[in-house]
mmCIF file of C-alpha atoms and ligand atoms in Angstrom:
data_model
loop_
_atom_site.group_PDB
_atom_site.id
_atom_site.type_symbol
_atom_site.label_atom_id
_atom_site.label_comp_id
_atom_site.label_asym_id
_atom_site.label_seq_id
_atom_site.Cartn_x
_atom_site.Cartn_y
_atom_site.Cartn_z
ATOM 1 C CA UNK Y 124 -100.291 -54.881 57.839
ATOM 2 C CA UNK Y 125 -103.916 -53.903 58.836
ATOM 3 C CA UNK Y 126 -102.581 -53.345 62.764
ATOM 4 C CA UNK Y 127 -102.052 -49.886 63.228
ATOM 5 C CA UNK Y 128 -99.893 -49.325 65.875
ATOM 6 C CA UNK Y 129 -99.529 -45.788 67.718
ATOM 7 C CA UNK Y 130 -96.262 -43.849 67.517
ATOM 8 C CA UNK Y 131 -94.897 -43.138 70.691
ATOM 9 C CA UNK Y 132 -95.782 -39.356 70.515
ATOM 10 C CA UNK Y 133 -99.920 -39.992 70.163
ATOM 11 C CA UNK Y 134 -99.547 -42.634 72.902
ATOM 12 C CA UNK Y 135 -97.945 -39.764 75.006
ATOM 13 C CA UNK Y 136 -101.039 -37.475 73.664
ATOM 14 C CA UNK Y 137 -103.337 -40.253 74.864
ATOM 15 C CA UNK Y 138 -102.173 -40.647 78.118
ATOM 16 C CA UNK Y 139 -101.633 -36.805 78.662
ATOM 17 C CA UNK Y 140 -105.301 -36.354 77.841
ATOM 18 C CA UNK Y 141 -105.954 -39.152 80.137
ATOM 19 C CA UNK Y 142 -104.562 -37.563 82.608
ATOM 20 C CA UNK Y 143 -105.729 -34.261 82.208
ATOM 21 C CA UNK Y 144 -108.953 -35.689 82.317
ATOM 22 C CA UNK Y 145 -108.409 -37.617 85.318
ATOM 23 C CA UNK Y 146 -107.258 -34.687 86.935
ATOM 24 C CA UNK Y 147 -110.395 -32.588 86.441
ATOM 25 C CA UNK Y 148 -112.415 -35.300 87.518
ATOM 26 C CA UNK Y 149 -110.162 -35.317 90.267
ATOM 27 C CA UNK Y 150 -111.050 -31.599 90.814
ATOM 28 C CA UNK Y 151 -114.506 -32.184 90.663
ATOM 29 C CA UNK Y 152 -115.018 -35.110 92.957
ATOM 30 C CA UNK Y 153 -112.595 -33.050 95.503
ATOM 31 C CA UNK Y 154 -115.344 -30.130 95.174
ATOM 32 C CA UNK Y 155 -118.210 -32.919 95.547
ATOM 33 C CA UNK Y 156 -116.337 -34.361 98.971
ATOM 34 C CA UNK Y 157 -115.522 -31.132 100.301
ATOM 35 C CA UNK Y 158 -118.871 -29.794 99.927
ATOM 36 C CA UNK Y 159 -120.267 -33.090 100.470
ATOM 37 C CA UNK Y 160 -118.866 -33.719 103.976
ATOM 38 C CA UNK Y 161 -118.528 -29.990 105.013
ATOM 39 C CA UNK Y 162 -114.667 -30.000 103.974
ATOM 40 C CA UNK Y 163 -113.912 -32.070 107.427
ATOM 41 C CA UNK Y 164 -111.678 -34.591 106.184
ATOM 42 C CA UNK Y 165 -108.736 -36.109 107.972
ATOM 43 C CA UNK Y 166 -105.650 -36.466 106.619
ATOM 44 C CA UNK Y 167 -104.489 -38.965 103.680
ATOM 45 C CA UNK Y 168 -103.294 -41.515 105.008
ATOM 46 C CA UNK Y 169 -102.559 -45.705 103.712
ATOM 47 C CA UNK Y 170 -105.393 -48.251 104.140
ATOM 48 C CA UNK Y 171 -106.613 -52.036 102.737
ATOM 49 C CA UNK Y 172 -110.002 -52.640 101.858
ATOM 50 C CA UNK Y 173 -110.568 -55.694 103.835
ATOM 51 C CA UNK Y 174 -113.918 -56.266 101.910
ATOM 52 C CA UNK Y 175 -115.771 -55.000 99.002
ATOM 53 C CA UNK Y 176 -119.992 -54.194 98.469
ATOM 54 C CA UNK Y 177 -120.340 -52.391 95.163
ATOM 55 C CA UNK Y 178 -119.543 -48.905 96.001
ATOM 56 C CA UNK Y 179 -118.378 -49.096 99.345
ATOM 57 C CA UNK Y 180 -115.533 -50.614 101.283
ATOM 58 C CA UNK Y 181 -114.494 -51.179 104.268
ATOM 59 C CA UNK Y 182 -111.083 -50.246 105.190
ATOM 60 C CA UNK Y 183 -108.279 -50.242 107.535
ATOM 61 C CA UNK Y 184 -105.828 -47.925 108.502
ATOM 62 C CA UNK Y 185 -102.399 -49.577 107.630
ATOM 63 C CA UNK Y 186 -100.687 -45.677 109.506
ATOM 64 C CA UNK Y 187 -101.738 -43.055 110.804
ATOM 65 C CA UNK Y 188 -103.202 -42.215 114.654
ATOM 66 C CA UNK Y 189 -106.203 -44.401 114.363
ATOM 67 C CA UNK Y 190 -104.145 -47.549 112.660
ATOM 68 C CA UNK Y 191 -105.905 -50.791 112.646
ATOM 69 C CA UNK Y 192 -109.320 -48.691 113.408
ATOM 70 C CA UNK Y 193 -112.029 -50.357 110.068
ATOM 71 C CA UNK Y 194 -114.501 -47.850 108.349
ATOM 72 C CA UNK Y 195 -116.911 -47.908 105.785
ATOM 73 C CA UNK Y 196 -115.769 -45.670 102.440
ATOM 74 C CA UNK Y 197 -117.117 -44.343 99.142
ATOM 75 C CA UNK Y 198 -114.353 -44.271 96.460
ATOM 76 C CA UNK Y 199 -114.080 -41.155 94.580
ATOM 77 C CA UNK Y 200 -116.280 -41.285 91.366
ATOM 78 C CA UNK Y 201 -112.794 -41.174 88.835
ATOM 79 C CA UNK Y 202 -111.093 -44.323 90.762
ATOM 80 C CA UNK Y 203 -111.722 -47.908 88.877
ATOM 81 C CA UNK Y 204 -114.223 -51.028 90.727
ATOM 82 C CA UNK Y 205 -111.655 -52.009 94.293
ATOM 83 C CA UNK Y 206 -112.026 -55.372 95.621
ATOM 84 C CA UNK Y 207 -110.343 -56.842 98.718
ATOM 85 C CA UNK Y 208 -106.674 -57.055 99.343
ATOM 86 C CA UNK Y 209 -106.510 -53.508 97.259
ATOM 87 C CA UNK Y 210 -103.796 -50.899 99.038
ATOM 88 C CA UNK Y 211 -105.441 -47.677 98.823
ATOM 89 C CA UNK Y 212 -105.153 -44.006 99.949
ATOM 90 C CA UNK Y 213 -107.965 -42.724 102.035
ATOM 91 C CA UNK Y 214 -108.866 -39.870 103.896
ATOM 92 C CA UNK Y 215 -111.216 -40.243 106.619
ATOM 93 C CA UNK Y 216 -114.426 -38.061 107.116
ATOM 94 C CA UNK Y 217 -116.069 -36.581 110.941
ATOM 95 C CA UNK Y 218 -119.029 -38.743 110.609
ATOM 96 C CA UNK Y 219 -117.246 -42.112 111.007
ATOM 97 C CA UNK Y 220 -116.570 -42.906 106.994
ATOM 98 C CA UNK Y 221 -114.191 -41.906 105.183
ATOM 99 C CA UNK Y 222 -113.648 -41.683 101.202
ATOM 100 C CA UNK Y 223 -110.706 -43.607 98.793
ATOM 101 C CA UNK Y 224 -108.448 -40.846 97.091
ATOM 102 C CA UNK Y 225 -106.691 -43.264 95.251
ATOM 103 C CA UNK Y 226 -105.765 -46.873 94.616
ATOM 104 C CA UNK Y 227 -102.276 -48.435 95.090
ATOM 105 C CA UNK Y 228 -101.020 -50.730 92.266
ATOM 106 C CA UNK Y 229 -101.574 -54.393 92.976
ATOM 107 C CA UNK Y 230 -99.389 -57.342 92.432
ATOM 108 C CA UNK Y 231 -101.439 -59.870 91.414
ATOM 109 C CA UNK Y 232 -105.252 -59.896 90.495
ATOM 110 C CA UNK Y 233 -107.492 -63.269 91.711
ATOM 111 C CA UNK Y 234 -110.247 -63.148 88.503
ATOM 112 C CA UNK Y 235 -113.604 -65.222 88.080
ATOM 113 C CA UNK Y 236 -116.015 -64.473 85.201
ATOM 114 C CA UNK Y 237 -118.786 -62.454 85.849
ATOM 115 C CA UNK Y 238 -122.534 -63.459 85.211
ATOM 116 C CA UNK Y 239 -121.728 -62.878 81.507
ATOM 117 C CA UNK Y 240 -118.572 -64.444 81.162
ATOM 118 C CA UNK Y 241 -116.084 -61.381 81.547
ATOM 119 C CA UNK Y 242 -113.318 -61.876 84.009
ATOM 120 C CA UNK Y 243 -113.275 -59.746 87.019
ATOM 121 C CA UNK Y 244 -110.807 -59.274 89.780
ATOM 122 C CA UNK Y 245 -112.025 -60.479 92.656
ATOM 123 C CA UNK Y 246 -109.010 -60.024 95.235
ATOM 124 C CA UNK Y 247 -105.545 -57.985 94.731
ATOM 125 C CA UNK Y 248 -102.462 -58.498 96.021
ATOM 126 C CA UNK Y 249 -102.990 -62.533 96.805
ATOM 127 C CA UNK Y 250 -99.284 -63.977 96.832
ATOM 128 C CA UNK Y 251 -100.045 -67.237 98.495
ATOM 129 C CA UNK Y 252 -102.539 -70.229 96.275
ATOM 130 C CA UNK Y 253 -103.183 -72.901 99.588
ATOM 131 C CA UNK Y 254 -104.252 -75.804 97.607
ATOM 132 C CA UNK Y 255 -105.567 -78.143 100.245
ATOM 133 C CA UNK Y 256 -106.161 -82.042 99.451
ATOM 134 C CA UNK Y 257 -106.921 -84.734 101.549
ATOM 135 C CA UNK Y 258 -106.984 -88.856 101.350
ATOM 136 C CA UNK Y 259 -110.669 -88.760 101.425
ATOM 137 C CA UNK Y 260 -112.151 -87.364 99.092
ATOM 138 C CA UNK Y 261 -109.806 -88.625 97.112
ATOM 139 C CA UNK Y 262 -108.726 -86.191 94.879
ATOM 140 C CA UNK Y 263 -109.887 -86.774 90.777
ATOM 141 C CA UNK Y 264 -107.178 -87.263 88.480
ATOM 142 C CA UNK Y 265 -104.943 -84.062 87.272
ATOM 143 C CA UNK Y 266 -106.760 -81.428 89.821
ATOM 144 C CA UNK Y 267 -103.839 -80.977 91.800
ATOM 145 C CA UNK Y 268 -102.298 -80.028 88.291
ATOM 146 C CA UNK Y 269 -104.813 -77.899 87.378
ATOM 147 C CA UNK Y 270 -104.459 -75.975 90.626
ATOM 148 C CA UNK Y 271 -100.866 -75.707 90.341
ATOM 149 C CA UNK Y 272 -101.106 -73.999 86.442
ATOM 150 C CA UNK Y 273 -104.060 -71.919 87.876
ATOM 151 C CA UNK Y 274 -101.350 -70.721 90.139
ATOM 152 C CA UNK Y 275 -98.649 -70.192 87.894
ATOM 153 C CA UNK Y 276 -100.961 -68.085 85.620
ATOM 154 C CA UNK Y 277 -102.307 -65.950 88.271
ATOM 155 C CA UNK Y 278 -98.443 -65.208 89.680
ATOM 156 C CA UNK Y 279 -99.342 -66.791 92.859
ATOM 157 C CA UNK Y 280 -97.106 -69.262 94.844
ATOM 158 C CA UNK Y 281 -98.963 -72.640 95.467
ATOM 159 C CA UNK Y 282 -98.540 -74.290 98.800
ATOM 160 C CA UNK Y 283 -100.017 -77.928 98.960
ATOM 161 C CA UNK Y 284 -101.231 -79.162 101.701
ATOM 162 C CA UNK Y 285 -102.121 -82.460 102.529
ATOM 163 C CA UNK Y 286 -105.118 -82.431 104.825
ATOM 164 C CA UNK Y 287 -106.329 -85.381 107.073
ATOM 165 C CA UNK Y 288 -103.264 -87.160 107.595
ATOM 166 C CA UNK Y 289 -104.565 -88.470 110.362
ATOM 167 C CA UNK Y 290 -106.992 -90.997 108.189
ATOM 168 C CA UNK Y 291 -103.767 -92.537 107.364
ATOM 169 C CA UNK Y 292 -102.010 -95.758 108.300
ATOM 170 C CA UNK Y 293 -98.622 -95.809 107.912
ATOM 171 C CA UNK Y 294 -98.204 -97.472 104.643
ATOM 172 C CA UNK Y 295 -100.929 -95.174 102.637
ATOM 173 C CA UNK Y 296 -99.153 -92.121 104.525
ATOM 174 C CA UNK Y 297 -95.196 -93.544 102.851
ATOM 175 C CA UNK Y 298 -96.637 -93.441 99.611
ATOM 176 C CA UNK Y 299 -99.125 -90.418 99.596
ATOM 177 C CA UNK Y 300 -95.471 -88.898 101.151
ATOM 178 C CA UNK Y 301 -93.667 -89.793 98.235
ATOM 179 C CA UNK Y 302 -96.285 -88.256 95.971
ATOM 180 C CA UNK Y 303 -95.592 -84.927 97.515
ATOM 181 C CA UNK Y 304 -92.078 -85.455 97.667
ATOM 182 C CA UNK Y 305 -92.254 -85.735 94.076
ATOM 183 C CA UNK Y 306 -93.859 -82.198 93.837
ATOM 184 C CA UNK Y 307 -91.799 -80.721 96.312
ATOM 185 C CA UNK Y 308 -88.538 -82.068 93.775
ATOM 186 C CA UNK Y 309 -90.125 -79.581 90.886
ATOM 187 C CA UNK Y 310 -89.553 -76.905 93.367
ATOM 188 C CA UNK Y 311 -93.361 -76.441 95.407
ATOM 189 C CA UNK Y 312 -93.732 -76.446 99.086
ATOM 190 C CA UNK Y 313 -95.571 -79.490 100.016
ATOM 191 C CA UNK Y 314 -97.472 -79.922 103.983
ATOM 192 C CA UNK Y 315 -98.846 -83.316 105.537
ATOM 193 C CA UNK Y 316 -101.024 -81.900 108.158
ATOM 194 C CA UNK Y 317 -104.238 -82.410 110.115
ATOM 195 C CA UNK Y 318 -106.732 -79.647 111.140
ATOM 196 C CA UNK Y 319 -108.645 -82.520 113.129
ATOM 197 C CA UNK Y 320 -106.021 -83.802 115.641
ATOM 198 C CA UNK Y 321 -103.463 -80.611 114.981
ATOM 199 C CA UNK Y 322 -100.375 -82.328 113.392
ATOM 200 C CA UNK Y 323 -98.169 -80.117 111.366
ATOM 201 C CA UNK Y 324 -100.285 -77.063 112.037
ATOM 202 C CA UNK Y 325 -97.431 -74.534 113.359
ATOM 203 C CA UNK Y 326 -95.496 -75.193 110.012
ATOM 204 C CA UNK Y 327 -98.805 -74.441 108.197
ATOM 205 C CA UNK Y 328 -99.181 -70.902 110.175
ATOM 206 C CA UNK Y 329 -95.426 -70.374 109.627
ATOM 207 C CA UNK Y 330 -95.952 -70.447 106.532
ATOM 208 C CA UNK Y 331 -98.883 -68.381 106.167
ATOM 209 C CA UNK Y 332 -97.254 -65.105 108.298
ATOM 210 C CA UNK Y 333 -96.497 -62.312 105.656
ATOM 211 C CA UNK Y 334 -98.195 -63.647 103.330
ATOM 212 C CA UNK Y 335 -102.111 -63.051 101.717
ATOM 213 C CA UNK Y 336 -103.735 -66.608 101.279
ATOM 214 C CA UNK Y 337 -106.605 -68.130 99.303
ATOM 215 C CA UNK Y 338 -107.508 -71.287 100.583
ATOM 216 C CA UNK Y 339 -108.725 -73.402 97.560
ATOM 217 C CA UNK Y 340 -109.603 -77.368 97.540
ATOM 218 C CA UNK Y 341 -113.034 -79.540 96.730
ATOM 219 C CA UNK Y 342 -115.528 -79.173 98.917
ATOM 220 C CA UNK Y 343 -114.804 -81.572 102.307
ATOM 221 C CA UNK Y 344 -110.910 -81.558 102.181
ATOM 222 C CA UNK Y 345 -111.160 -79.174 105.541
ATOM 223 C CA UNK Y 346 -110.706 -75.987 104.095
ATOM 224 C CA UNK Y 347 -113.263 -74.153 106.937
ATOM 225 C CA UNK Y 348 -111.727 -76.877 109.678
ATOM 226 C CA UNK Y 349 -108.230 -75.510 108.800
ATOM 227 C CA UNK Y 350 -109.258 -71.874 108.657
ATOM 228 C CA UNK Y 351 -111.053 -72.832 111.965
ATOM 229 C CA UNK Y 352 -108.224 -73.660 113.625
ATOM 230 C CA UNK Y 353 -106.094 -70.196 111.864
ATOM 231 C CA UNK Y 354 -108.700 -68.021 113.194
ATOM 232 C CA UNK Y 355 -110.175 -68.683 116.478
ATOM 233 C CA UNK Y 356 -113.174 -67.574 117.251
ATOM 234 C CA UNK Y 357 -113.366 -64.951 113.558
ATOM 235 C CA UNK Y 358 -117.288 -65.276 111.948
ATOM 236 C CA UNK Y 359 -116.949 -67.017 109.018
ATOM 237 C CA UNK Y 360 -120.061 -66.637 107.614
ATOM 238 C CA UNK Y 361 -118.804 -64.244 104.953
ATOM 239 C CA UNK Y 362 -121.682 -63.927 103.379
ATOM 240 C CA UNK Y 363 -123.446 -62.417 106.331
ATOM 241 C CA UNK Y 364 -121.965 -58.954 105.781
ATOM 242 C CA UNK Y 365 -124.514 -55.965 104.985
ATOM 243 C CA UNK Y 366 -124.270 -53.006 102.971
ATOM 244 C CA UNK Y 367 -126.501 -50.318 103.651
ATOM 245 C CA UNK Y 368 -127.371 -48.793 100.419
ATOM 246 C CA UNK Y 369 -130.583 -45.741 99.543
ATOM 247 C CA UNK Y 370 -133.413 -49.098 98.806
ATOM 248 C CA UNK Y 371 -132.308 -50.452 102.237
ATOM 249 C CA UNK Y 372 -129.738 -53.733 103.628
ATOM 250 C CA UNK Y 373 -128.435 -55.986 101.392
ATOM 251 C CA UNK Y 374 -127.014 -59.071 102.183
ATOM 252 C CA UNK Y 375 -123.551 -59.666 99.966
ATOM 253 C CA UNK Y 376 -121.412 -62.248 99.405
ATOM 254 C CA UNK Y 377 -118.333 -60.752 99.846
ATOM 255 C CA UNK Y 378 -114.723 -61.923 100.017
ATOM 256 C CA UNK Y 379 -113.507 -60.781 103.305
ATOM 257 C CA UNK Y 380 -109.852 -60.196 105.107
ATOM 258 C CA UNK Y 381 -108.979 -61.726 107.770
ATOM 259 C CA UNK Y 382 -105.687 -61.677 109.881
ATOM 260 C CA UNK Y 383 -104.142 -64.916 111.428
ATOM 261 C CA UNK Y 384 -103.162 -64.300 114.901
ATOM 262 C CA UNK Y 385 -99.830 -65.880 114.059
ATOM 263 C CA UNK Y 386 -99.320 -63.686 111.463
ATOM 264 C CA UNK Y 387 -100.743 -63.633 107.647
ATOM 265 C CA UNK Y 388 -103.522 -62.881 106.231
ATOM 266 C CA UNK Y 389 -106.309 -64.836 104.821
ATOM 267 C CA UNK Y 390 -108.766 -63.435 101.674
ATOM 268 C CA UNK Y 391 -111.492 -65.561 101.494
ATOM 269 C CA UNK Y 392 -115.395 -66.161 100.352
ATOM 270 C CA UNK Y 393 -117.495 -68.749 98.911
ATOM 271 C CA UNK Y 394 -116.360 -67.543 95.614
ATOM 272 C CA UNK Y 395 -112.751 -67.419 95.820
ATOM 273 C CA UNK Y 396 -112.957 -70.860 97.078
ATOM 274 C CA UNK Y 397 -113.640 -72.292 93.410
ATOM 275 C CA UNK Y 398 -110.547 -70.531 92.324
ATOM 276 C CA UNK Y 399 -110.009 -72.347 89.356
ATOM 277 C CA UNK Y 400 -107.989 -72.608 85.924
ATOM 278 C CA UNK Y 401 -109.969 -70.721 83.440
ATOM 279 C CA UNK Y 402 -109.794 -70.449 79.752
ATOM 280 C CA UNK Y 403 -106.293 -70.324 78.578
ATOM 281 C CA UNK Y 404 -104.227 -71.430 75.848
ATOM 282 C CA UNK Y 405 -101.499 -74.253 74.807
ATOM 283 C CA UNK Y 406 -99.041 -72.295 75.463
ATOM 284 C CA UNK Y 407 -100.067 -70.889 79.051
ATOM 285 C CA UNK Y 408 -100.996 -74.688 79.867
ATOM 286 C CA UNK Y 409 -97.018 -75.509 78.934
ATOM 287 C CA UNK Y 410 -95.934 -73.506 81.081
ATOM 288 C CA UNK Y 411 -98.056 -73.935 83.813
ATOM 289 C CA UNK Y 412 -95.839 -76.983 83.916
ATOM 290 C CA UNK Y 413 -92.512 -75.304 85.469
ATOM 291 C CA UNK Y 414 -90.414 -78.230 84.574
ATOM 292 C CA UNK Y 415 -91.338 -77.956 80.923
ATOM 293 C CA UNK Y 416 -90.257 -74.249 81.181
ATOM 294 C CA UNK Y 417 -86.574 -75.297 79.699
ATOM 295 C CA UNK Y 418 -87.492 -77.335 77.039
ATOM 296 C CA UNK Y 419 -90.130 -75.298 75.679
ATOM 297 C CA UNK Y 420 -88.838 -73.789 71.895
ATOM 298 C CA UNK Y 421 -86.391 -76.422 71.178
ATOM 299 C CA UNK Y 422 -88.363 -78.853 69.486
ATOM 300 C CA UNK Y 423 -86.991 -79.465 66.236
ATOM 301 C CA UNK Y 424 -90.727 -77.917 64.859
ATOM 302 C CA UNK Y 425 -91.386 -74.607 65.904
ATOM 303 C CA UNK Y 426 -95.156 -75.937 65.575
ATOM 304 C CA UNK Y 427 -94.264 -79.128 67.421
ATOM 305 C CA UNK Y 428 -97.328 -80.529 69.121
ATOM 306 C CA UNK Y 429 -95.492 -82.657 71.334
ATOM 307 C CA UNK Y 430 -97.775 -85.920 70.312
ATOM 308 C CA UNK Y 431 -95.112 -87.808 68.923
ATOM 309 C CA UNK Y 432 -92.865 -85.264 66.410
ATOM 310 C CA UNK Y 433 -89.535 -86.623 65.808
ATOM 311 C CA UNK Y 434 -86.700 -84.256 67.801
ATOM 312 C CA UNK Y 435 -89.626 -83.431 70.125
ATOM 313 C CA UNK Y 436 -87.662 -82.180 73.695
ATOM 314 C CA UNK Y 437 -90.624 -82.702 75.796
ATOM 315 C CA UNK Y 438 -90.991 -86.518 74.371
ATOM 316 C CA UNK Y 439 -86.872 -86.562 75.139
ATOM 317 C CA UNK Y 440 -87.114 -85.463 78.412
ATOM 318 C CA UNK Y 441 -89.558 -87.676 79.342
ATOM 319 C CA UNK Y 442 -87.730 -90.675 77.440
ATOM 320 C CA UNK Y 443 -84.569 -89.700 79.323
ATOM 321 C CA UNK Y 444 -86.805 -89.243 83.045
ATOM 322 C CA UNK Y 445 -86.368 -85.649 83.474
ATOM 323 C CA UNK Y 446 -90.187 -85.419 83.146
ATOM 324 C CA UNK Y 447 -92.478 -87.581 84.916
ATOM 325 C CA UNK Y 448 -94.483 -89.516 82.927
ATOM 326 C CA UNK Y 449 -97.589 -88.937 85.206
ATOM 327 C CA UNK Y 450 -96.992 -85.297 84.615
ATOM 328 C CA UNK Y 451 -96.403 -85.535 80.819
ATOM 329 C CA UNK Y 452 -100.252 -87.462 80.956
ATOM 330 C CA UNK Y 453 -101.362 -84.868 83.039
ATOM 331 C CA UNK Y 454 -100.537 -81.957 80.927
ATOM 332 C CA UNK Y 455 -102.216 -84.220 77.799
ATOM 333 C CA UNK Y 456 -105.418 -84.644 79.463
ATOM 334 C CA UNK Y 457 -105.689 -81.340 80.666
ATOM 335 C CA UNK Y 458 -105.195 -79.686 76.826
ATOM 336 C CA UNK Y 459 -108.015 -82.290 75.831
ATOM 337 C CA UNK Y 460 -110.377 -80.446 78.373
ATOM 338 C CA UNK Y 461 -109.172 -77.453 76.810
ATOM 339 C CA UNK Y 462 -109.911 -78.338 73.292
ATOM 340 C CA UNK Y 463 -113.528 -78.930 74.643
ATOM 341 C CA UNK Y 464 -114.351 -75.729 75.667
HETATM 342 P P1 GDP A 285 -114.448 -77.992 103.310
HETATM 343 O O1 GDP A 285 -115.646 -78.361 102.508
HETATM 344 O O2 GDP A 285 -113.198 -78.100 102.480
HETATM 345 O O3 GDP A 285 -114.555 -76.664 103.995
HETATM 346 O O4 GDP A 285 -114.293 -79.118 104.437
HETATM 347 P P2 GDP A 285 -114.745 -79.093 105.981
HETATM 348 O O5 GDP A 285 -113.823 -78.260 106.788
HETATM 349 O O6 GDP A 285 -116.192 -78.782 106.050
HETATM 350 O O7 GDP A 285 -114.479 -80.612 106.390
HETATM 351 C C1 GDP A 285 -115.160 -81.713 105.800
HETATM 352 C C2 GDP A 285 -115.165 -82.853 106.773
HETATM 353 O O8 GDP A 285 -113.832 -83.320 107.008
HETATM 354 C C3 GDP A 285 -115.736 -82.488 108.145
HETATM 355 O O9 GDP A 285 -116.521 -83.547 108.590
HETATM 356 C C4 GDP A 285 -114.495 -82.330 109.014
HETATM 357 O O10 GDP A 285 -114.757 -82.601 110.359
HETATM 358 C C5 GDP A 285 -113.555 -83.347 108.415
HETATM 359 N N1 GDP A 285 -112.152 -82.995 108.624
HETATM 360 C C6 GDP A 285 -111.551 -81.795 108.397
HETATM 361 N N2 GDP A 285 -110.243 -81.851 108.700
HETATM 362 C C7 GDP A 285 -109.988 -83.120 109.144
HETATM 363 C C8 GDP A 285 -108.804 -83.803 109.600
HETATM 364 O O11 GDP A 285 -107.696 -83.269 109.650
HETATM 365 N N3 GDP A 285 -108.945 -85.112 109.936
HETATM 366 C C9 GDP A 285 -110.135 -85.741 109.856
HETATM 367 N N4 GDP A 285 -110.180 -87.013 110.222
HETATM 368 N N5 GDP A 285 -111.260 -85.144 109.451
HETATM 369 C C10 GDP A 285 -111.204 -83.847 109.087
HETATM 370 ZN ZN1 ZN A 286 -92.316 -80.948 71.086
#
């Protein structure tokens, strides 16, 4: 056994000199603020970054006297990278900033690789994966699939919606109904909507209050006509914002939080549009498929591919119509993609 693993005791050390570490750096950065900003800082109090430019952030009281009020902070040097939808501790400053103390834990962590490949977060604490389709374009085979692992693997609850409805007559809409119907029998929460004449839009916001969205969706499904008609009136143009920085403005894209009217919020960006599935494994892609979820270890072969093993309970399941077919194909042509990478 080459592994080494640590005892419990020098993972206590570890973490104790972690912390003591942490704690002086702690010290220090206090000593840099208080000198920093003449010592004139408000109290702690609970914020959300509500958008992210390198070092700074801008925030929003979530208590305190001036709730709701947005300003621009540094996080102390110690804390780790924040990105939008992050619950922090803040303090604000006299000079109309303020500085991050501390970061919250998050729930769930939206992640796209970096320039180099690494995954990054990109947004915390998204609970909501709005996977919008429409008849036209007509979505390519296995992508609302691929959304729907995505989902699972991030933690996030997928809503699909069904854009457009309007495009269809009567017949198309029976069947593309049944489609979803099928979905909504594995357990998701399907809509059949239209941003362009307004149909089914106050279950869509119903749905959205107390929750944090990413709208996701190939491009021309209405994901800016739907977020048009959430957010009357907001400035879109995300990538507009500016951070002022020692060499001068930059212009960032940035994902950005917004708050529906009705309730809700809404992360969103250029970026976090393309929220995709990413590299993952056999195993992650089975159970992205939630109906496979009770079948999965009792193959007769612990190494069962599920091709066409004798005693294979995927293959049974499917022979006996407890998995769709169409899903079964799905999940096969998605693992070929996979094996591609
Ligand atoms: P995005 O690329 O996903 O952001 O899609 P857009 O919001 O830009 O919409 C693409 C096109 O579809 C635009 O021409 C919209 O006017 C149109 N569109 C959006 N929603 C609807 C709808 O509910 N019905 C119809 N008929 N057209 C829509
Ligand atoms: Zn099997």
């Amino acid at each position: 056994m080459a592994k080494r693993h640590l005892t419990r005791r020098q993972s206590w050390r570890i973490e104790k000199i972690q912390g003591e570490r942490a704690a002086r750096a702690d010290r220090r950065a206090d000593k840099a603020e208080q000198s920093l900003l003449g010592g004139d800082l408000g109290p702690e109090q609970n914020g959300l970054v509500i958008a992210h430019f390198g070092v700074q952030m801008d925030v929003e009281a979530t208590d305190g006297a001036n709730l709701g009020e947005v300003r621009r902070c540094y996080r102390r040097a110690n804390l780790p990278a924040l990105v939008t939808g992050d619950k922090v501790i803040w303090r604000a400053d006299n000079q109309g900033s303020g500085v991050i103390v501390a970061q919250l834990p998050r729930q769930t962590e939206l992640c796209r690789p970096d320039h180099r490949g690494q995954l990054k977060p990109v947004a915390a604490n998204v609970d909501l994966l709005v996977i919008v389709f429409a008849p036209l374009p007509t979505p390519y085979a296995n992508l609302i699939d691929r959304y729907l692992v995505a989902a699972e693997q991030a933690g996030l609850e997928p809503l699909l919606v069904m854009n457009k409805s309007d495009l269809l007559n009567p017949q198309q809409h029976l069947e593309l109904l049944q489609w979803l119907k099928d979905y909504a029998a594995l357990g998701y929460r399907v809509l059949s909507l239209s941003a362009g004449d307004g149909t089914g839009m106050e279950d869509l916001k119903a749905t959205l209050k107390d929750r944090i969205s990413v709208f996701v969706g190939q491009s021309g499904v209405g994901k800016s006509s739907l977020i048009n008609v959430l957010l009357p009136g907001e400035d879109l143009r995300v990538g507009a914002l500016s951070e002022q920085t020692g060499k001068g403005t930059h212009t960032t894209t940035t994902a950005k939080l917004f708050h529906f009217p009705a309730g809700g919020d809404l992360i969103d960006s250029p970026g976090i549009r393309e929220f995709g599935l990413m590299h993952i494994s056999q195993d992650e892609l089975l159970d992205g498929f939630i109906e496979f979820r009770p079948y999965l270890g009792t193959c007769r072969f612990r190494d069962c591919r599920h091709q066409q093993e004798p005693g294979c309970a995927l293959l049974g399941a499917v022979a006996d119509g407890k998995i769709a077919k169409a899903r079964m194909a799905s999940y096969r042509h998605i693992l070929s993609t996979l094996d591609a990478d």
